[in-house]
Short mmCIF file of C-alpha atoms in Angstrom, two decimals:
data_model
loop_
_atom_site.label_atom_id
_atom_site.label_comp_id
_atom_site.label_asym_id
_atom_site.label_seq_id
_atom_site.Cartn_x
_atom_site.Cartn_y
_atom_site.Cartn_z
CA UNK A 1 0.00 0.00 0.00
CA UNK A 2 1.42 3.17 -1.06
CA UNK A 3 1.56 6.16 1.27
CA UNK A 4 -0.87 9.24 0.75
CA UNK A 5 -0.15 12.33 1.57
CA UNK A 6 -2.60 13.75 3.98
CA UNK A 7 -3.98 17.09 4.77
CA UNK A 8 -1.80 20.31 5.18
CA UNK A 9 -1.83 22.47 8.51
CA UNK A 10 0.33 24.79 9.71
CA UNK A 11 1.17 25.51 13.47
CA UNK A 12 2.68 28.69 14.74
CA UNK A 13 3.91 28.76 18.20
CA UNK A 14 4.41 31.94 20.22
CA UNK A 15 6.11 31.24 23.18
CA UNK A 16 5.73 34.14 25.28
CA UNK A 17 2.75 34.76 28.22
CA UNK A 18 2.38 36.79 31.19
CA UNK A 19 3.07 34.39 33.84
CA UNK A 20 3.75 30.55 33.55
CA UNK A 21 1.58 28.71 35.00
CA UNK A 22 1.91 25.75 37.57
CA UNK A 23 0.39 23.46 35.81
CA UNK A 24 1.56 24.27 32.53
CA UNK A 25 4.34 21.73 30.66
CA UNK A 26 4.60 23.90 27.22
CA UNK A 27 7.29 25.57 25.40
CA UNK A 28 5.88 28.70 26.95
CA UNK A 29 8.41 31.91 29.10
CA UNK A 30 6.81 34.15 31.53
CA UNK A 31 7.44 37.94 30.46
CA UNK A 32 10.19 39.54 31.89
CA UNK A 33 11.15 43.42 32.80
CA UNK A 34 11.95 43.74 29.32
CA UNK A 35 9.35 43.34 26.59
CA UNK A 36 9.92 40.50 24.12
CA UNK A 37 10.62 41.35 20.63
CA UNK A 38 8.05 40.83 19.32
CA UNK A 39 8.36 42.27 15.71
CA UNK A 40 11.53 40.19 15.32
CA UNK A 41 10.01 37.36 16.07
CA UNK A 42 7.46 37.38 13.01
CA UNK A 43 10.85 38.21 10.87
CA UNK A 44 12.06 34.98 12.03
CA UNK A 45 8.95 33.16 11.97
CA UNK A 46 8.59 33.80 8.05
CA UNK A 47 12.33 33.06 7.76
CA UNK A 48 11.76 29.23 9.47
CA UNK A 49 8.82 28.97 6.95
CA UNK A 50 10.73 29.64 3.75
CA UNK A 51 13.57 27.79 5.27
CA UNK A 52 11.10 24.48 5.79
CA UNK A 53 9.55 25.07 2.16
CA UNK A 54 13.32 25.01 0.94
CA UNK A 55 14.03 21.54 3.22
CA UNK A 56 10.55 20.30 2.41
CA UNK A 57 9.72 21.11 -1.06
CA UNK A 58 8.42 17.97 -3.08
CA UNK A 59 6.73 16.93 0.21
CA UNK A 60 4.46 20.15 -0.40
CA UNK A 61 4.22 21.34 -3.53
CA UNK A 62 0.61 21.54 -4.46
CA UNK A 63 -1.10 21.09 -1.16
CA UNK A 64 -3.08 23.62 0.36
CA UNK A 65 -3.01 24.72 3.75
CA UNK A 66 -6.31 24.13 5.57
CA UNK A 67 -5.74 25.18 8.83
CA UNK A 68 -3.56 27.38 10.39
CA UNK A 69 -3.14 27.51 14.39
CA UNK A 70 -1.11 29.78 17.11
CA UNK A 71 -0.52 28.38 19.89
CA UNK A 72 1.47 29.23 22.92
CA UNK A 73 2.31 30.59 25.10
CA UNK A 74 -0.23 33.07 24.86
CA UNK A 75 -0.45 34.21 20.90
CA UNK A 76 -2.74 37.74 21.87
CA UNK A 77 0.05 39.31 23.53
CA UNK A 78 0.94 39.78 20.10
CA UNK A 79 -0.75 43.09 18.31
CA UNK A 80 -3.62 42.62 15.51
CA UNK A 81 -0.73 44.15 13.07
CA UNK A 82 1.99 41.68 14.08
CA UNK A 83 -0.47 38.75 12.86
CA UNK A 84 -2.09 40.26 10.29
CA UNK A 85 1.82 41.21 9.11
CA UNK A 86 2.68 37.48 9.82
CA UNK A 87 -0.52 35.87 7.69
CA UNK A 88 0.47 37.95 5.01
CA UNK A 89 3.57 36.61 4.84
CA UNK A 90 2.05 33.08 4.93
CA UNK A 91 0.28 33.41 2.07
CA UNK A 92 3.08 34.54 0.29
CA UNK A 93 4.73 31.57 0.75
CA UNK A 94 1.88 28.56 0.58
CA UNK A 95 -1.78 28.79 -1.03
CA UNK A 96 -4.68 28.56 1.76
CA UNK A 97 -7.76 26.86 1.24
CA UNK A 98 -10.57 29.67 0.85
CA UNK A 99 -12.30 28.74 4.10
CA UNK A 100 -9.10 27.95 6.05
CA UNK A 101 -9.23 27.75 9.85
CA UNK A 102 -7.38 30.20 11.59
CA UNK A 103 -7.18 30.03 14.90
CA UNK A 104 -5.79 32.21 17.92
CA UNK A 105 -5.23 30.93 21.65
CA UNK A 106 -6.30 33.72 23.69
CA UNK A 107 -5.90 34.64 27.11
CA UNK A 108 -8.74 36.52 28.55
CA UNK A 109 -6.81 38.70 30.67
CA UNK A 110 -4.36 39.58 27.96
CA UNK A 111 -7.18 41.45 25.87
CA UNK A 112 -7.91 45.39 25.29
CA UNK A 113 -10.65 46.53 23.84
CA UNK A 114 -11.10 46.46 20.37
CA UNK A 115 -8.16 43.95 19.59
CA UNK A 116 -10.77 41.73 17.97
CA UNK A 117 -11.97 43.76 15.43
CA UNK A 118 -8.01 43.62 14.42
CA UNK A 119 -7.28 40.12 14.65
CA UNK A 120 -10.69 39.18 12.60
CA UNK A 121 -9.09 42.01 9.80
CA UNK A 122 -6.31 40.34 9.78
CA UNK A 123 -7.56 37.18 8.75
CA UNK A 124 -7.99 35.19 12.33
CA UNK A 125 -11.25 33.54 12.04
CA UNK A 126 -11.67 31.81 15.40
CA UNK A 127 -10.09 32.28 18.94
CA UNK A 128 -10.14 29.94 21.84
CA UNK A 129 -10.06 31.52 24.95
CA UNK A 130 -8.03 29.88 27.74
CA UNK A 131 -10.47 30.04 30.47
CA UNK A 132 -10.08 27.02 32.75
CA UNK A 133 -12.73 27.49 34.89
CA UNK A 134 -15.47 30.44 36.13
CA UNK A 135 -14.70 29.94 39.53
CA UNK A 136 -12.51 33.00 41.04
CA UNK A 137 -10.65 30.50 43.71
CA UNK A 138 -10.00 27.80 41.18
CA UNK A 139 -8.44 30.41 38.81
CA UNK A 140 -6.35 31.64 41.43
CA UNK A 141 -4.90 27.91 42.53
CA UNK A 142 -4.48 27.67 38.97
CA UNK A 143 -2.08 30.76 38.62
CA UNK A 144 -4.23 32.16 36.03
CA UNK A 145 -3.90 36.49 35.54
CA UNK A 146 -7.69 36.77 34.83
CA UNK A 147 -11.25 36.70 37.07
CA UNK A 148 -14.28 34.82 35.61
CA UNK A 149 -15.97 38.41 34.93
CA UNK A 150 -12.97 39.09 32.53
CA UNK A 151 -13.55 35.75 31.14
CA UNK A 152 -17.48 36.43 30.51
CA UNK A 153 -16.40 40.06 28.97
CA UNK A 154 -13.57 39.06 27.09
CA UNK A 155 -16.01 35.85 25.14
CA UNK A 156 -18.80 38.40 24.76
CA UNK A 157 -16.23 40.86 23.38
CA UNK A 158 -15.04 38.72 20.58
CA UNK A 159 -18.77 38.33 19.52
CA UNK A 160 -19.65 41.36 19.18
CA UNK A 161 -16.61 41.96 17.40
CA UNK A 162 -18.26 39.66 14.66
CA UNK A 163 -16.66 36.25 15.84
CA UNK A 164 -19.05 33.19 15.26
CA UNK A 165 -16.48 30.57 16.10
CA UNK A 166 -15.39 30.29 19.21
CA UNK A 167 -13.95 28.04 21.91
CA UNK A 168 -13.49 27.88 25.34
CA UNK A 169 -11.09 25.76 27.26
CA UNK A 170 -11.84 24.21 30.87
CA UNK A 171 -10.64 21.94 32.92
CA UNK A 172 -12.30 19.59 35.69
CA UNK A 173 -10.75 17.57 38.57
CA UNK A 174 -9.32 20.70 39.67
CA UNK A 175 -7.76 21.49 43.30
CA UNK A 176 -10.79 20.41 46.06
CA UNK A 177 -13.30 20.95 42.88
CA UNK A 178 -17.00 19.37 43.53
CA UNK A 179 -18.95 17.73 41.28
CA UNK A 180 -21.56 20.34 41.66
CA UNK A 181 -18.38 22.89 40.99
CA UNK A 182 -17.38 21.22 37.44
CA UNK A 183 -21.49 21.18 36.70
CA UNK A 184 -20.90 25.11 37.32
CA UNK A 185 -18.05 25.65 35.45
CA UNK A 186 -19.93 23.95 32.21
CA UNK A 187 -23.43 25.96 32.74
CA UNK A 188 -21.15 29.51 32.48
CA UNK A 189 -19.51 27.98 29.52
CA UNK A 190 -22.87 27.01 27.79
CA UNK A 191 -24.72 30.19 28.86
CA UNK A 192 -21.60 32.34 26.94
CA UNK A 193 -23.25 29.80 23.40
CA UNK A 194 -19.39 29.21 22.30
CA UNK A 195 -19.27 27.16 18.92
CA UNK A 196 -17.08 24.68 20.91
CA UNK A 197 -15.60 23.67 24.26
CA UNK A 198 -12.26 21.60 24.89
CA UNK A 199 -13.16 20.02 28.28
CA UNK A 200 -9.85 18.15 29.67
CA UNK A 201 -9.22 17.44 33.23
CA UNK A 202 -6.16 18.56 34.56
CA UNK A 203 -2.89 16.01 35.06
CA UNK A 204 0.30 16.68 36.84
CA UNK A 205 2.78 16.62 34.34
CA UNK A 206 6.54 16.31 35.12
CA UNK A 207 9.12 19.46 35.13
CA UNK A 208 5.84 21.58 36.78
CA UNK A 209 5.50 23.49 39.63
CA UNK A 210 2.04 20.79 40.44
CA UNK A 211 4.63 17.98 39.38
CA UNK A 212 7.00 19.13 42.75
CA UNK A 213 4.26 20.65 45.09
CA UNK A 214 1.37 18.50 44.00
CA UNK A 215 -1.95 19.86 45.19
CA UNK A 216 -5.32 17.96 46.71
CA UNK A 217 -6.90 16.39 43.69
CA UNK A 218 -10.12 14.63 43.63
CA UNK A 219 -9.14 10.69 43.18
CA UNK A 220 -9.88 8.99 39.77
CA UNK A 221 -13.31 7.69 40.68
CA UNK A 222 -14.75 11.52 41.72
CA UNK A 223 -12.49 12.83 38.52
CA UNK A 224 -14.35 9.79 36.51
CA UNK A 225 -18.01 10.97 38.19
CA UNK A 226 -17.18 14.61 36.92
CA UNK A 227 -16.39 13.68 33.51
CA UNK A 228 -19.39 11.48 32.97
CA UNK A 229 -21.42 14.29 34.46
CA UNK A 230 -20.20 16.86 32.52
CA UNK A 231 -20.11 15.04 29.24
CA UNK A 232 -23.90 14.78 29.53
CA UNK A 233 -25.06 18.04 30.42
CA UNK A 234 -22.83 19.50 27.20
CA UNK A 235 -24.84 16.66 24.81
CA UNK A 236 -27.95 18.19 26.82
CA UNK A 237 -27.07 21.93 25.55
CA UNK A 238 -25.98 20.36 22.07
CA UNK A 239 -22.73 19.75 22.22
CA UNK A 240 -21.45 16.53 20.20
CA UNK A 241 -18.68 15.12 21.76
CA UNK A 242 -16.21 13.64 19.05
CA UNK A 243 -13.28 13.45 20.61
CA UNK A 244 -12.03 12.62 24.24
CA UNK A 245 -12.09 16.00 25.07
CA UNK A 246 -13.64 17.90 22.35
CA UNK A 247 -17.55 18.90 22.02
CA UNK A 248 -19.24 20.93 18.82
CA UNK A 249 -22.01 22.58 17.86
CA UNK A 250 -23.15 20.95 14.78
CA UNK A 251 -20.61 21.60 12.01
CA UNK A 252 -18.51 23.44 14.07
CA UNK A 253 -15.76 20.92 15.02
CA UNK A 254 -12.09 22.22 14.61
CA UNK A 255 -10.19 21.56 11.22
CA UNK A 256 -6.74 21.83 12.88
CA UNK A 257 -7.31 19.25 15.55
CA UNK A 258 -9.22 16.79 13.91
CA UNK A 259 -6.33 16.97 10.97
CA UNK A 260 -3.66 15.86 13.89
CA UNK A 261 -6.44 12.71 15.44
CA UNK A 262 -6.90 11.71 11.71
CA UNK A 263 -3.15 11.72 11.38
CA UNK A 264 -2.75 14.38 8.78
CA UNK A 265 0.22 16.51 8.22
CA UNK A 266 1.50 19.96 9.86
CA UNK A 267 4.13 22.17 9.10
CA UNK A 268 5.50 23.79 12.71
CA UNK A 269 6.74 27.32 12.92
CA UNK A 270 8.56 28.85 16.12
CA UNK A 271 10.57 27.91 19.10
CA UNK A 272 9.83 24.22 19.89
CA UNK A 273 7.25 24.31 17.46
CA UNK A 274 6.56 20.19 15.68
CA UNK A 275 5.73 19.63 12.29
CA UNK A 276 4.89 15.91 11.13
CA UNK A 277 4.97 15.41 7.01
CA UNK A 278 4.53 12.69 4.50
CA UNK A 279 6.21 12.06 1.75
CA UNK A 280 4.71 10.01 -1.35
CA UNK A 281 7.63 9.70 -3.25
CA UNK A 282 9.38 8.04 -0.50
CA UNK A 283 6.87 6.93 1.24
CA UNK A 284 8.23 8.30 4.64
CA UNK A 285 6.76 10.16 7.44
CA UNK A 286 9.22 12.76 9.31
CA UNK A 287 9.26 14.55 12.52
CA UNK A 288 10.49 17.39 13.07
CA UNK A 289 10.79 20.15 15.97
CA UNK A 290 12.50 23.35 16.46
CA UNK A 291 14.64 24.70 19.17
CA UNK A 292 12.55 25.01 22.46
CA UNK A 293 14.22 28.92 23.45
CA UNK A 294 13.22 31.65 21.77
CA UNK A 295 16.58 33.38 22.23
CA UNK A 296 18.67 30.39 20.89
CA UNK A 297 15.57 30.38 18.14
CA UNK A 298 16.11 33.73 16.68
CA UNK A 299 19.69 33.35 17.03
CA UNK A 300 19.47 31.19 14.00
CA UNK A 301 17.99 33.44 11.38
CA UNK A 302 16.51 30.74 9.57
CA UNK A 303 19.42 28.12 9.39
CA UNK A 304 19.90 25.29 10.51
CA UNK A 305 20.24 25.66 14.38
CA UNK A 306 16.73 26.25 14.31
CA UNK A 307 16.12 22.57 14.11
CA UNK A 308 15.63 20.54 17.11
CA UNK A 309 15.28 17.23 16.16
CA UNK A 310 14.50 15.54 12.90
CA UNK A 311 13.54 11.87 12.39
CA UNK A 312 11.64 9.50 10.00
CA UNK A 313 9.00 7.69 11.95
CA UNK A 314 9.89 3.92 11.62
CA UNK A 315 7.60 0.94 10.54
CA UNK A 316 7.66 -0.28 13.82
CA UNK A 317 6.69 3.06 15.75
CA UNK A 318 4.07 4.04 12.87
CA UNK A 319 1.11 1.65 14.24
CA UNK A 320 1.48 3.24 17.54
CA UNK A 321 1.75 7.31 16.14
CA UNK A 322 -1.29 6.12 14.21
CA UNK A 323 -3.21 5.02 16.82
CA UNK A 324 -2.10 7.98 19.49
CA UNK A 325 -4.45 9.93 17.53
CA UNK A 326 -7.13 8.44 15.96
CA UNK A 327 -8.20 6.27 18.81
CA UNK A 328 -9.19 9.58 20.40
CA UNK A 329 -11.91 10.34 18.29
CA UNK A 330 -15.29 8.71 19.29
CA UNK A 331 -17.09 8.04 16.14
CA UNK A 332 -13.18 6.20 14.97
CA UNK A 333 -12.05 6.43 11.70
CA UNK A 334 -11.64 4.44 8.42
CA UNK A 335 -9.59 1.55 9.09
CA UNK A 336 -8.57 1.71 5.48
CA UNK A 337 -6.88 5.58 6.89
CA UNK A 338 -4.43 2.96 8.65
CA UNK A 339 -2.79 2.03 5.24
CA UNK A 340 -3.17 5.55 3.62
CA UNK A 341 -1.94 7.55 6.02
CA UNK A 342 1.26 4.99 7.30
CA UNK A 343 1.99 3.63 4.72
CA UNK A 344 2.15 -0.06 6.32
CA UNK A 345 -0.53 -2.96 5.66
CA UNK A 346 -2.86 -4.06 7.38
CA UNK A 347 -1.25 -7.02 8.48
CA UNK A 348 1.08 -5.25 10.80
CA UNK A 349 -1.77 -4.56 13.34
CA UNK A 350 -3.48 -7.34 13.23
CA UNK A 351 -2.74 -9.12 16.21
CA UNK A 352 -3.27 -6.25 18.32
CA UNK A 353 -6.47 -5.28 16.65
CA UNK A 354 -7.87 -8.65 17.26
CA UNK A 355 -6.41 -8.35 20.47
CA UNK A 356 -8.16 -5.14 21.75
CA UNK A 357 -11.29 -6.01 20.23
CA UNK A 358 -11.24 -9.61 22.47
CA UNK A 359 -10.80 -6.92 25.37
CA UNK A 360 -14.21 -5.05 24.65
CA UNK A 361 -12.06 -2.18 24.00
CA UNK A 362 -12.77 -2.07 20.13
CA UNK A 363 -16.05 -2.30 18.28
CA UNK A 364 -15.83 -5.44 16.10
CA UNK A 365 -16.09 -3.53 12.87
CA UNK A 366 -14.48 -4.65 10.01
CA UNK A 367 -14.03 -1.43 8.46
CA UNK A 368 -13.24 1.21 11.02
CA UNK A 369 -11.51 1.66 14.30
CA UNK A 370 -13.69 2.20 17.02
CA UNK A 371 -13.14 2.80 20.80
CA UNK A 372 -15.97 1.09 22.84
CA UNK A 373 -17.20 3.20 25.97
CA UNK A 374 -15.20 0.63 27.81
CA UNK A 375 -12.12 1.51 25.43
CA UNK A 376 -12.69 5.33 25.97
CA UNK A 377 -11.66 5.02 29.56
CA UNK A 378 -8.90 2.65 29.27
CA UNK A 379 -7.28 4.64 26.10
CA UNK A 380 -4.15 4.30 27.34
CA UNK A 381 -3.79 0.81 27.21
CA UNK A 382 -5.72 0.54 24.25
CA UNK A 383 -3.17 2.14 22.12
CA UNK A 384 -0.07 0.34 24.34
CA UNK A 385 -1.33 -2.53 22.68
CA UNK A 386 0.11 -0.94 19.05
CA UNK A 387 3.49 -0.58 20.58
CA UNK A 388 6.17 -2.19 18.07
#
């Protein structure tokens, strides 16, 4: 089976935000006394973009971009005329799909008035606001710089502005939350009508400030309660869920994300920014990343000290790539994809395909992978099982 080449996004990461916080484990520097630079940064963002076009030419040529996404860090500290400066330059350099996603990660007490109107001039047609949670005490344990009134403003801000995609981001099993306090957190989320909400609970991950001073955390089986809860009151209000931690208003799910679970390909732009392309004339997939500090970043102009790291995915770490990402998507996806996408027959996941499926953790479906309930909440042994 001969490798397709998928989908085309393209991730920018600005690494920059007002404070880190605890919980945080991205590629992301608290502001100092001096102000980043933050023209010179879109220089050098434009120069890693023709620089990857140079390295990665035949692996693009004729594929439109369908999604674009900043991430961070927090991208609004960044002025509507640095973006709209910076998407210029992007479509200089690659063709965008007419209705491209654009999205901006948003912090909702990093907002003036009126930067809205800019960003949606500029081209940015969707923002997801960072809000964690509407309760004042859990924002504070969380180290986040805004209130829940901000929050509220900010959302209602951006609409009025003329945005009709939105999402917000919270998170659940938070330090001494209730059930009844998630359930609260998701009714001020629905009452704001956002296009979408990411709903993830918060993890300690390693190299945090949670990771070394861990704080009281509900156990798994109140976290599990919580999520259950939570996921039914959003399909109440009309939110699909089609991903572990993703729910849409009809036709409203996000491009960028769902071209990661379905294991399409991403160009990455910025300090510690990844980018994951297929080539059909080799029929390899690469990974590649840029260096994590945005000092040691610019410092490279474009060469080749950018780059982090840069590998080919092998056969026997493809199967397990693969299934990192689709498996998270409820309704599954073509298991034909498997082939397209990798590369690899079918016959090289066999065994643990029949295996999970034994397990109740599959649907016994011939032609698509597809998590159970049961296989939902063990995902992480579900895709273990694709480990070469």
């Amino acid at each position: 089976m001969s490798l397709i080449a998928p989908p085309l996004s393209l991730y920018i990461h600005m690494p920059w935000c007002v404070k880190k916080c605890p919980y945080c484990d991205f590629n992301s520097h608290g502001l100092r006394s001096a102000p980043p630079p933050y023209a010179d940064y879109i220089d050098h963002l434009l120069a890693d973009l023709d620089a990857d076009r140079a390295d990665f030419g035949a692996a693009l040529q004729d594929r439109p971009v369908i999604s674009i996404f900043f991430g961070g860090g927090t991208p609004s500290l960044f002025s509507p005329e640095l973006i709209a400066r910076l998407l210029d330059g992007v479509r200089q350099r690659l063709p965008l799909r007419a209705d491209a996603e654009i999205t901006l990660e948003t912090n909702p007490g990093t907002i003036e008035h009126g930067r809205f109107d800019g960003y949606l001039a500029a081209g940015v047609n969707r923002i997801s606001f960072g809000v964690q949670s509407f309760d004042d005490d859990k924002l504070r344990r969380l180290g986040r710089i805004h209130f829940a009134a901000e929050a509220e403003a900010a959302v209602k801000s951006a609409q009025d502005a003329g945005y009709t995609n939105i999402n917000l981001d919270l998170m659940y099993a938070l330090p001494q939350q209730t059930l009844d306090g998630a359930l609260a957190d998701v009714e001020r989320a629905v009452a704001l009508a956002p296009t979408h909400i990411s709903h993830y609970q918060l993890t300690l991950e390693p190299n945090t400030a949670f990771a070394a001073n861990p704080p009281p955390l509900p156990d798994d089986d109140h976290a599990w309660a919580m999520q259950e809860a939570c996921e039914a009151r959003l399909a109440d209000a009309g939110y699909g869920q089609y991903e572990i931690s993703a729910y849409a208003q009809p036709g409203r799910r996000c491009t960028h994300n769902l071209n990661y679970w379905q294991f399409g390909d991403y160009l990455g732009i910025g300090a510690g920014a990844h980018a994951k392309l297929s080539d059909a004339t080799d029929g390899q997939v690469r990974r590649r990343w840029k260096t994590r500090g945005p000092s040691a970043y610019m410092e490279s102009n474009g060469g080749a000290s950018r780059i982090g790291g840069d590998d080919v995915v092998g056969s026997a770490e493809l199967p397990f790539e693969y299934m990192l990402n689709a498996l998270r998507l409820i309704d599954g996806v073509p298991l034909a994809d498997f082939a397209l996408r990798t590369g690899l027959p079918l016959e090289n996941i066999a065994a643990p395909l029949a295996e999970a499926r034994r397990r109740g953790w599959l649907r016994d479906d011939p032609g698509r992978l597809h998590t159970t309930a049961l296989g939902q909440r063990f995902l992480n042994d579900v895709i273990a099982g694709f480990l070469g």
